[in-house]
Short mmCIF file of C-alpha atoms and ligand atoms in Angstrom, two decimals:
data_model
loop_
_atom_site.label_atom_id
_atom_site.label_comp_id
_atom_site.label_asym_id
_atom_site.label_seq_id
_atom_site.Cartn_x
_atom_site.Cartn_y
_atom_site.Cartn_z
CA MET A 20 0.00 0.00 0.00
CA SER A 21 1.26 3.48 -0.77
CA ARG A 22 1.53 6.13 1.94
CA VAL A 23 -1.15 8.10 0.08
CA THR A 24 -3.78 5.36 0.37
CA GLU A 25 -2.62 4.52 3.90
CA GLN A 26 -3.18 8.13 4.90
CA PHE A 27 -6.74 8.02 3.59
CA GLU A 28 -7.42 5.03 5.83
CA VAL A 29 -6.09 6.96 8.85
CA ALA A 30 -8.05 10.08 7.96
CA ARG A 31 -11.31 8.18 7.59
CA GLN A 32 -11.16 7.18 11.23
CA TYR A 33 -11.50 10.79 12.37
CA LEU A 34 -12.56 13.04 9.50
CA ALA A 35 -16.06 12.59 8.07
CA GLY A 36 -15.50 10.83 4.76
CA GLY A 37 -11.76 11.19 5.34
CA VAL A 38 -11.68 14.77 4.06
CA SER A 39 -12.10 18.41 5.06
CA ALA A 40 -14.16 19.20 1.94
CA SER A 41 -16.33 16.70 0.09
CA THR A 42 -14.98 17.55 -3.37
CA ARG A 43 -11.45 16.73 -2.27
CA VAL A 44 -11.93 13.04 -3.04
CA ASN A 45 -10.75 12.62 -6.61
CA ARG A 46 -13.15 10.00 -7.99
CA ALA A 47 -10.71 9.13 -10.75
CA VAL A 48 -8.44 7.54 -8.13
CA GLY A 49 -10.95 7.01 -5.31
CA HIS A 50 -9.15 9.05 -2.65
CA PRO A 51 -7.93 12.58 -1.97
CA MET A 52 -4.35 13.40 -2.93
CA TYR A 53 -1.91 13.89 -0.09
CA PHE A 54 0.83 16.26 -1.07
CA ASP A 55 3.90 16.42 1.06
CA ARG A 56 5.35 19.52 -0.58
CA ALA A 57 4.80 21.86 -3.47
CA ASN A 58 6.89 24.31 -5.42
CA GLY A 59 5.80 26.43 -8.37
CA CYS A 60 3.87 24.23 -10.80
CA ARG A 61 4.97 20.96 -9.17
CA VAL A 62 3.67 18.93 -6.23
CA TRP A 63 5.10 15.79 -4.58
CA ASP A 64 2.89 13.22 -2.88
CA LEU A 65 3.60 11.36 0.37
CA ASP A 66 5.38 8.64 -1.62
CA GLY A 67 7.70 11.24 -3.17
CA ARG A 68 6.15 11.05 -6.65
CA GLU A 69 6.30 14.28 -8.64
CA TYR A 70 3.32 15.72 -10.52
CA PHE A 71 2.73 18.82 -12.59
CA ASP A 72 -0.26 20.42 -10.90
CA LEU A 73 -3.07 21.15 -13.36
CA CYS A 74 -5.58 21.67 -10.57
CA CYS A 75 -3.67 24.51 -8.88
CA SER A 76 -5.60 24.42 -5.61
CA HIS A 77 -8.94 24.54 -7.46
CA GLY A 78 -7.74 27.78 -9.01
CA ALA A 79 -6.38 29.51 -5.91
CA THR A 80 -2.66 29.30 -6.63
CA LEU A 81 -2.43 31.23 -9.88
CA LEU A 82 1.13 32.31 -9.11
CA GLY A 83 2.16 28.77 -8.25
CA HIS A 84 2.85 27.10 -4.94
CA GLY A 85 5.12 28.82 -2.42
CA ASP A 86 5.45 32.05 -4.42
CA GLU A 87 8.26 34.12 -2.87
CA ARG A 88 6.38 37.45 -3.10
CA VAL A 89 3.35 36.05 -1.27
CA ARG A 90 5.54 34.31 1.24
CA ALA A 91 7.54 37.47 2.02
CA ALA A 92 4.32 39.43 2.53
CA ILE A 93 3.01 36.77 4.93
CA ASP A 94 6.32 36.69 6.83
CA ARG A 95 6.28 40.49 7.26
CA THR A 96 2.72 40.32 8.61
CA LEU A 97 3.55 37.54 11.05
CA ASP A 98 6.57 39.53 12.21
CA ARG A 99 4.20 42.41 13.07
CA GLY A 100 2.05 40.09 15.19
CA ALA A 101 -0.74 39.52 12.63
CA ALA A 102 -3.38 41.01 14.93
CA CYS A 103 -6.61 39.74 13.44
CA SER A 104 -10.15 41.13 13.70
CA TYR A 105 -8.75 44.67 13.51
CA GLU A 106 -8.04 46.86 10.52
CA ASN A 107 -4.56 47.89 9.47
CA GLU A 108 -3.34 50.16 6.69
CA GLN A 109 -3.13 47.28 4.19
CA HIS A 110 -6.90 46.78 4.11
CA ALA A 111 -7.40 50.17 2.46
CA GLU A 112 -4.27 49.77 0.34
CA PHE A 113 -5.52 46.47 -1.05
CA ALA A 114 -9.08 47.78 -1.45
CA LYS A 115 -7.71 50.71 -3.47
CA LEU A 116 -5.72 48.35 -5.68
CA LEU A 117 -8.80 46.21 -6.30
CA CYS A 118 -10.91 49.27 -7.13
CA GLU A 119 -8.24 50.34 -9.61
CA THR A 120 -8.07 46.84 -11.12
CA ILE A 121 -11.65 45.49 -11.30
CA PRO A 122 -13.92 47.66 -13.48
CA CYS A 123 -17.15 47.46 -11.41
CA CYS A 124 -15.50 47.96 -8.01
CA GLU A 125 -15.92 51.41 -6.48
CA ARG A 126 -16.03 49.93 -2.97
CA VAL A 127 -15.14 46.44 -1.75
CA ARG A 128 -15.50 44.27 1.34
CA PHE A 129 -13.26 41.38 2.38
CA THR A 130 -14.73 38.11 3.50
CA GLY A 131 -13.55 34.53 3.87
CA SER A 132 -14.61 32.24 1.02
CA GLY A 133 -16.34 32.33 -2.34
CA THR A 134 -19.45 30.94 -0.68
CA GLU A 135 -19.56 33.82 1.79
CA ALA A 136 -18.93 36.38 -0.95
CA THR A 137 -21.94 35.29 -3.06
CA MET A 138 -24.11 34.93 0.05
CA HIS A 139 -23.41 38.49 1.17
CA CYS A 140 -23.65 39.88 -2.35
CA LEU A 141 -27.13 38.39 -2.81
CA ARG A 142 -28.31 39.71 0.57
CA LEU A 143 -27.01 43.15 -0.39
CA ALA A 144 -28.81 42.96 -3.74
CA ARG A 145 -32.07 42.14 -1.98
CA ALA A 146 -31.54 44.92 0.57
CA TYR A 147 -30.81 47.46 -2.15
CA THR A 148 -33.66 46.58 -4.50
CA GLY A 149 -36.24 45.60 -1.89
CA LYS A 150 -37.03 42.55 -4.05
CA SER A 151 -36.24 38.92 -3.40
CA LEU A 152 -36.36 36.79 -6.56
CA LEU A 153 -32.99 35.77 -8.06
CA LEU A 154 -32.23 34.66 -11.59
CA LYS A 155 -29.52 32.04 -11.81
CA ILE A 156 -28.07 30.41 -14.90
CA GLU A 157 -28.57 26.66 -15.16
CA GLY A 158 -25.49 24.76 -13.97
CA HIS A 159 -23.55 27.80 -12.78
CA PHE A 160 -21.95 27.34 -9.39
CA HIS A 161 -21.96 30.01 -6.68
CA GLY A 162 -20.84 28.17 -3.58
CA TYR A 163 -22.43 26.04 -0.93
CA HIS A 164 -25.07 28.22 0.76
CA ASP A 165 -28.71 27.23 0.45
CA GLN A 166 -29.88 30.15 -1.72
CA VAL A 167 -27.91 28.97 -4.73
CA MET A 168 -27.63 25.21 -4.12
CA TYR A 169 -29.92 24.35 -7.02
CA SER A 170 -29.23 23.27 -10.58
CA ILE A 171 -25.51 22.76 -10.14
CA GLY A 172 -25.25 19.06 -10.96
CA THR A 173 -28.63 18.10 -12.39
CA PRO A 174 -28.44 14.63 -13.99
CA ALA A 175 -29.02 14.55 -17.75
CA ASP A 176 -32.38 12.80 -17.38
CA ARG A 177 -33.69 15.32 -14.83
CA LEU A 178 -32.98 18.59 -16.64
CA GLY A 179 -36.57 19.43 -17.54
CA GLU A 180 -37.50 21.65 -20.45
CA PRO A 181 -35.02 24.42 -21.34
CA ALA A 182 -37.80 26.96 -20.74
CA ASP A 183 -38.35 25.57 -17.24
CA PRO A 184 -35.21 23.85 -15.91
CA THR A 185 -35.62 21.59 -12.89
CA HIS A 186 -34.72 23.12 -9.53
CA PHE A 187 -32.59 20.09 -8.77
CA PRO A 188 -31.10 20.52 -5.26
CA GLY A 189 -27.33 20.18 -4.89
CA SER A 190 -27.66 18.82 -1.36
CA ALA A 191 -30.02 17.28 1.12
CA GLY A 192 -31.07 19.48 4.01
CA ILE A 193 -32.09 22.65 2.19
CA ALA A 194 -35.11 24.37 3.76
CA PRO A 195 -38.22 23.80 1.64
CA GLY A 196 -39.35 26.79 -0.39
CA LEU A 197 -35.99 28.29 -1.30
CA ASP A 198 -36.35 26.96 -4.84
CA GLN A 199 -39.29 29.35 -5.21
CA GLN A 200 -36.81 32.22 -4.91
CA LEU A 201 -34.88 31.18 -8.01
CA VAL A 202 -35.67 31.56 -11.69
CA LEU A 203 -33.43 29.36 -13.85
CA VAL A 204 -32.37 30.06 -17.43
CA PRO A 205 -29.90 28.01 -19.54
CA PHE A 206 -26.65 29.81 -20.43
CA ASN A 207 -26.55 31.57 -23.80
CA ARG A 208 -30.29 31.20 -24.43
CA LEU A 209 -31.22 34.80 -25.09
CA ASP A 210 -34.75 33.83 -26.16
CA LEU A 211 -35.38 32.16 -22.78
CA LEU A 212 -33.72 35.02 -20.88
CA GLU A 213 -36.11 37.43 -22.56
CA GLN A 214 -39.05 35.18 -21.65
CA ALA A 215 -37.92 35.05 -18.02
CA PHE A 216 -37.61 38.84 -17.88
CA ALA A 217 -41.01 39.29 -19.49
CA LYS A 218 -42.50 37.14 -16.73
CA HIS A 219 -40.46 38.08 -13.64
CA SER A 220 -38.59 41.35 -14.12
CA ARG A 221 -40.68 43.22 -11.53
CA GLU A 222 -39.86 40.76 -8.75
CA LEU A 223 -36.20 40.17 -9.63
CA ALA A 224 -33.58 41.54 -7.24
CA ALA A 225 -30.57 40.25 -9.16
CA VAL A 226 -29.17 38.05 -11.86
CA ILE A 227 -26.09 36.11 -10.79
CA LEU A 228 -23.88 34.23 -13.21
CA GLU A 229 -20.38 33.06 -13.97
CA PRO A 230 -19.38 35.45 -16.79
CA VAL A 231 -17.09 32.74 -18.09
CA TYR A 232 -18.61 29.41 -17.13
CA TYR A 233 -15.39 27.86 -15.81
CA ASN A 234 -17.11 25.48 -13.42
CA ALA A 235 -18.05 23.40 -16.45
CA GLY A 236 -14.47 23.63 -17.77
CA CYS A 237 -14.55 26.74 -19.91
CA ILE A 238 -17.71 27.92 -21.67
CA LEU A 239 -17.83 31.45 -23.01
CA PRO A 240 -20.87 33.69 -23.10
CA ASP A 241 -22.25 34.82 -26.46
CA PRO A 242 -21.57 38.56 -26.69
CA GLU A 243 -25.25 39.15 -27.62
CA PHE A 244 -26.42 37.20 -24.55
CA LEU A 245 -24.26 39.22 -22.20
CA THR A 246 -25.00 42.60 -23.77
CA ALA A 247 -28.74 41.92 -23.72
CA LEU A 248 -28.49 40.77 -20.11
CA ARG A 249 -26.73 44.00 -19.16
CA ASP A 250 -29.34 46.09 -21.00
CA MET A 251 -32.33 44.21 -19.56
CA THR A 252 -31.06 44.32 -15.97
CA ARG A 253 -30.38 48.05 -16.24
CA GLN A 254 -33.75 48.74 -17.81
CA HIS A 255 -35.69 46.83 -15.14
CA GLY A 256 -33.74 47.88 -12.03
CA VAL A 257 -32.34 44.38 -11.52
CA LEU A 258 -28.76 44.14 -10.25
CA LEU A 259 -26.27 42.25 -12.37
CA ILE A 260 -23.80 40.20 -10.33
CA PHE A 261 -20.78 38.56 -11.90
CA ASP A 262 -19.52 35.72 -9.75
CA GLU A 263 -15.82 36.00 -10.54
CA VAL A 264 -14.65 33.70 -7.75
CA LEU A 265 -13.05 31.51 -10.40
CA SER A 266 -12.77 33.85 -13.40
CA ALA A 267 -11.11 36.87 -11.77
CA PHE A 268 -7.43 37.34 -12.74
CA ARG A 269 -7.62 34.28 -14.99
CA MET A 270 -7.22 35.97 -18.38
CA THR A 271 -6.57 39.60 -17.48
CA ALA A 272 -6.08 41.50 -14.23
CA GLY A 273 -9.55 43.09 -14.49
CA GLY A 274 -11.19 39.67 -14.72
CA ALA A 275 -13.87 38.44 -17.10
CA GLN A 276 -15.71 41.76 -16.85
CA GLU A 277 -12.71 43.57 -18.31
CA TYR A 278 -12.06 40.85 -20.88
CA LEU A 279 -15.70 40.74 -22.03
CA GLY A 280 -16.23 44.49 -21.85
CA VAL A 281 -19.39 44.26 -19.73
CA THR A 282 -19.43 45.88 -16.30
CA PRO A 283 -21.79 44.38 -13.71
CA ASP A 284 -23.23 46.24 -10.71
CA LEU A 285 -21.60 43.92 -8.20
CA CYS A 286 -19.07 41.12 -8.38
CA THR A 287 -17.43 38.52 -6.23
CA LEU A 288 -13.75 37.59 -6.27
CA GLY A 289 -12.25 34.52 -4.62
CA LYS A 290 -9.58 31.87 -5.02
CA ALA A 291 -6.71 33.70 -6.81
CA VAL A 292 -7.49 37.00 -5.05
CA GLY A 293 -5.85 35.62 -1.89
CA GLY A 294 -2.75 34.23 -3.60
CA GLY A 295 -3.39 30.81 -2.02
CA VAL A 296 -4.57 32.08 1.36
CA PRO A 297 -8.28 32.11 2.33
CA LEU A 298 -9.77 35.42 1.21
CA SER A 299 -12.69 36.55 -0.88
CA VAL A 300 -14.07 39.90 -1.88
CA PHE A 301 -17.34 41.36 -2.99
CA GLY A 302 -17.67 44.80 -4.37
CA GLY A 303 -19.26 47.09 -6.88
CA ARG A 304 -21.12 50.37 -7.24
CA GLN A 305 -20.65 52.74 -4.36
CA ASP A 306 -24.37 53.55 -3.99
CA ILE A 307 -25.10 49.83 -3.54
CA MET A 308 -22.15 49.11 -1.25
CA LYS A 309 -23.27 52.02 0.96
CA ARG A 310 -26.19 49.86 2.08
CA LEU A 311 -23.74 47.78 4.12
CA MET A 312 -23.59 48.40 7.86
CA PRO A 313 -22.40 50.53 9.56
CA GLU A 314 -23.31 53.15 6.91
CA GLY A 315 -26.46 51.31 5.87
CA ASP A 316 -28.75 48.58 7.15
CA CYS A 317 -27.43 45.41 5.49
CA GLN A 318 -25.27 43.24 7.69
CA HIS A 319 -21.88 41.89 6.65
CA SER A 320 -19.35 41.03 9.31
CA GLY A 321 -17.13 38.21 10.55
CA THR A 322 -14.33 37.65 13.04
CA TYR A 323 -11.83 36.56 10.41
CA ASN A 324 -12.93 38.90 7.60
CA GLY A 325 -9.88 40.46 6.01
CA HIS A 326 -7.40 38.52 8.13
CA PRO A 327 -4.12 40.49 7.92
CA VAL A 328 -2.21 37.46 6.61
CA ALA A 329 -4.74 37.00 3.81
CA VAL A 330 -4.84 40.70 2.99
CA ALA A 331 -1.03 40.87 2.78
CA ALA A 332 -0.94 37.73 0.63
CA GLY A 333 -3.73 39.05 -1.63
CA LEU A 334 -2.04 42.43 -1.99
CA ALA A 335 1.20 40.74 -3.07
CA ALA A 336 -0.66 38.42 -5.47
CA VAL A 337 -2.77 41.06 -7.20
CA THR A 338 0.31 43.31 -7.47
CA ALA A 339 2.01 40.41 -9.27
CA TYR A 340 -0.96 39.88 -11.63
CA ARG A 341 -0.68 43.54 -12.64
CA GLN A 342 2.98 43.30 -13.66
CA PRO A 343 3.58 43.93 -17.38
CA GLY A 344 3.83 40.68 -19.34
CA PHE A 345 2.02 38.55 -16.76
CA TYR A 346 -0.88 37.68 -19.07
CA ASP A 347 1.36 37.45 -22.16
CA HIS A 348 3.04 34.57 -20.38
CA ILE A 349 -0.29 33.02 -19.25
CA ASN A 350 -1.63 33.22 -22.80
CA ALA A 351 1.54 31.77 -24.34
CA VAL A 352 1.48 28.82 -21.93
CA GLY A 353 -2.27 28.32 -22.48
CA ALA A 354 -1.99 28.42 -26.27
CA ARG A 355 0.83 25.82 -26.27
CA LEU A 356 -0.90 23.56 -23.75
CA PHE A 357 -4.39 23.63 -25.27
CA ALA A 358 -3.16 23.18 -28.86
CA GLY A 359 -0.73 20.44 -27.78
CA LEU A 360 -3.38 18.50 -25.91
CA ASN A 361 -5.90 18.79 -28.77
CA GLU A 362 -3.19 17.52 -31.13
CA ILE A 363 -2.46 14.54 -28.85
CA PHE A 364 -6.16 13.59 -28.79
CA ARG A 365 -6.33 13.87 -32.61
CA ARG A 366 -3.18 11.82 -33.17
CA HIS A 367 -4.40 9.01 -30.92
CA ASP A 368 -7.91 9.12 -32.31
CA VAL A 369 -9.48 9.98 -28.97
CA PHE A 370 -12.74 11.89 -29.35
CA ALA A 371 -12.01 14.75 -26.97
CA ARG A 372 -11.64 18.52 -27.09
CA VAL A 373 -10.05 21.23 -25.00
CA GLN A 374 -11.73 24.60 -24.43
CA GLY A 375 -9.69 27.14 -22.53
CA LEU A 376 -9.29 30.82 -21.81
CA GLY A 377 -6.38 32.31 -19.88
CA ALA A 378 -5.13 29.96 -17.21
CA ARG A 379 -8.14 27.57 -17.01
CA PHE A 380 -9.66 25.02 -19.29
CA GLY A 381 -11.98 22.07 -19.71
CA VAL A 382 -11.34 18.72 -21.38
CA TYR A 383 -14.48 17.18 -22.85
CA PHE A 384 -14.97 13.66 -24.13
CA GLY A 385 -17.44 12.63 -26.82
CA VAL A 386 -18.93 16.02 -27.66
CA PRO A 387 -18.94 17.00 -31.33
CA ALA A 388 -18.90 20.82 -31.18
CA GLU A 389 -18.09 23.77 -28.95
CA LEU A 390 -20.01 23.58 -25.66
CA ARG A 391 -22.42 26.43 -24.92
CA GLY A 392 -24.01 25.57 -21.60
CA TYR A 393 -24.68 23.00 -18.89
CA ARG A 394 -26.87 20.92 -21.21
CA ASP A 395 -23.84 20.35 -23.46
CA ALA A 396 -21.49 19.71 -20.53
CA VAL A 397 -23.74 17.01 -19.09
CA GLN A 398 -23.59 15.17 -22.43
CA HIS A 399 -19.83 14.71 -22.25
CA SER A 400 -18.59 11.32 -21.10
CA ARG A 401 -17.72 11.45 -17.41
CA PRO A 402 -16.44 7.82 -17.40
CA ALA A 403 -14.02 8.68 -20.26
CA MET A 404 -12.90 11.78 -18.36
CA LEU A 405 -12.23 9.79 -15.18
CA LYS A 406 -10.14 7.27 -17.13
CA PHE A 407 -8.14 10.12 -18.67
CA ILE A 408 -7.56 11.76 -15.29
CA ALA A 409 -6.46 8.45 -13.72
CA LYS A 410 -3.98 7.84 -16.58
CA ALA A 411 -2.64 11.38 -16.41
CA ILE A 412 -2.07 11.02 -12.66
CA GLU A 413 -0.32 7.70 -13.23
CA HIS A 414 2.06 9.55 -15.57
CA GLY A 415 2.73 12.52 -13.28
CA VAL A 416 0.17 15.14 -14.30
CA TYR A 417 -2.38 15.98 -11.63
CA PHE A 418 -5.93 16.77 -12.76
CA HIS A 419 -8.70 16.98 -10.19
CA ASP A 420 -12.19 15.57 -10.48
CA TYR A 421 -14.76 17.56 -8.52
CA GLY A 422 -17.59 15.07 -9.02
CA GLY A 423 -19.56 17.30 -11.41
CA ALA A 424 -20.62 16.76 -15.01
CA ALA A 425 -17.43 18.40 -16.30
CA CYS A 426 -14.37 19.70 -14.48
CA HIS A 427 -12.21 22.78 -14.63
CA HIS A 428 -8.45 22.47 -14.82
CA GLY A 429 -5.74 25.07 -14.84
CA PHE A 430 -2.09 25.97 -14.72
CA CYS A 431 -0.15 28.59 -12.81
CA ALA A 432 2.11 31.42 -13.90
CA ALA A 433 5.17 29.51 -12.65
CA THR A 434 4.69 27.06 -15.54
CA THR A 435 7.31 27.61 -18.23
CA LEU A 436 7.07 26.66 -21.90
CA ASP A 437 9.61 23.91 -21.16
CA ASP A 438 7.29 22.62 -18.43
CA VAL A 439 4.47 22.54 -20.98
CA GLN A 440 6.69 20.40 -23.22
CA THR A 441 7.22 17.90 -20.39
CA ILE A 442 3.53 17.95 -19.45
CA LEU A 443 2.60 17.19 -23.07
CA GLN A 444 5.17 14.38 -23.28
CA ARG A 445 3.64 12.79 -20.17
CA LEU A 446 0.09 13.27 -21.46
CA ASP A 447 1.05 11.83 -24.84
CA ILE A 448 1.99 8.56 -23.14
CA ALA A 449 -1.13 8.66 -20.96
CA VAL A 450 -3.46 9.20 -23.94
CA ALA A 451 -1.65 6.53 -26.01
CA GLU A 452 -2.27 4.00 -23.22
CA LEU A 453 -5.84 5.17 -22.89
CA ALA A 454 -6.42 4.75 -26.63
CA ALA A 455 -4.74 1.31 -26.66
CA GLY A 456 -6.99 0.21 -23.77
CA GLU A 457 -10.11 1.26 -25.69
CA ARG A 458 -9.19 -0.61 -28.90
CA PRO A 459 -10.39 -4.19 -29.36
CA ALA A 460 -7.46 -6.60 -28.80
C1 LIG B 25 -17.81 30.63 -9.38
C2 LIG B 25 -17.67 30.17 -7.96
N1 LIG B 25 -18.40 30.76 -7.00
C3 LIG B 25 -18.30 30.39 -5.70
C4 LIG B 25 -17.47 29.37 -5.33
C5 LIG B 25 -17.36 28.97 -3.88
O1 LIG B 25 -16.11 29.34 -3.42
P1 LIG B 25 -15.49 28.67 -2.09
O2 LIG B 25 -15.18 27.26 -2.45
O3 LIG B 25 -14.28 29.49 -1.80
O4 LIG B 25 -16.53 28.78 -1.03
C6 LIG B 25 -16.70 28.72 -6.29
C7 LIG B 25 -15.82 27.58 -5.90
O5 LIG B 25 -15.41 26.79 -6.69
C8 LIG B 25 -16.80 29.12 -7.64
O6 LIG B 25 -16.10 28.52 -8.60
#
């Protein structure tokens, strides 16, 4: 038995399910990964095996593991005593940097996780508009709180009609009735968005969506869909919220809103914003953010909000994302990796495609054309994906399976073009073995 599988047995005796987060079990291998150390784009497991990390902490470590700039900022904060639950001068310094970087942000608040950020953002939207209905895009993921735990992993045979998607719950234990607060519309279906607005616009507080649907790998919005959504929300006094927990900093420092040229009223930032340390942000128009206590009447607080270690780490990380050439490098690595992997699939006759933007991507098996929404993602072959992930891990490239219909993968800025070459060499062998296994003997 390896030390990795041994460790899972130990953990299961004390941790529920053997893990601290349910999606940490990688179904492709049947256990969580136990990494002993990490450096840049590489991780080493408890048995000393090296992997290139194409999960990158679910998207949190965009600079790579153990980045020196983040580490130095953390060390300086610890040296000052890291007094938490108080403000220091870095909170405003980082807030200013974020307001200068993210188009919609005139004011921001720090909070702990992506889940908290969307939860507070939605409460604020309801407080500001005095309305309670929310429009959510089918399949889009906004964290683990009850308001948005619907239609995130609906099985293919339970989707319902596109005009009336099933409010399939993402968990047991959700209070009955919350589904009544959500209107669901499939991504990129402008006709159905218009229908939903015609029916519900007067009761809608907000529309929340992933501007780039990275939780299903990488699915881009149609420009017409997004522009119409912006126009309709503005026209009907409905707040537009971009959940950029995963998309922020991925393809440009200003996030998907800068890349797509559409500015929402509010947005959430998570994962990469903390440079690998727990931090999330929500922010947006000043007149809306003014509704937060103590200026206004909408509550947002928390003992660990804006922990000084996280703020220092985030400040160092976002400063690094803004350095000239940062995204030229990301795009060069992405272009080489995505094209190389597509070429490997073609050469070995494996029916798979890569869709990527910036530092994150999806790998889809058995779908004939570009994916446009959850209904396409759920058609891709999850068993084929799990086999691919297991083979890649066997050959030293770590992909994570989150248990959903499709998965998002990604690389970090510490990945060099030479690293990409090695990653592709390893994946070439993995895909060759996969293809040989599929062929009749
Ligand atoms: C778009 C989006 N929103 C919210 C969340 C929840 O973030 P967290 O896991 O930090 O609570 C995630 C996490 O994957 C996400 O991708």
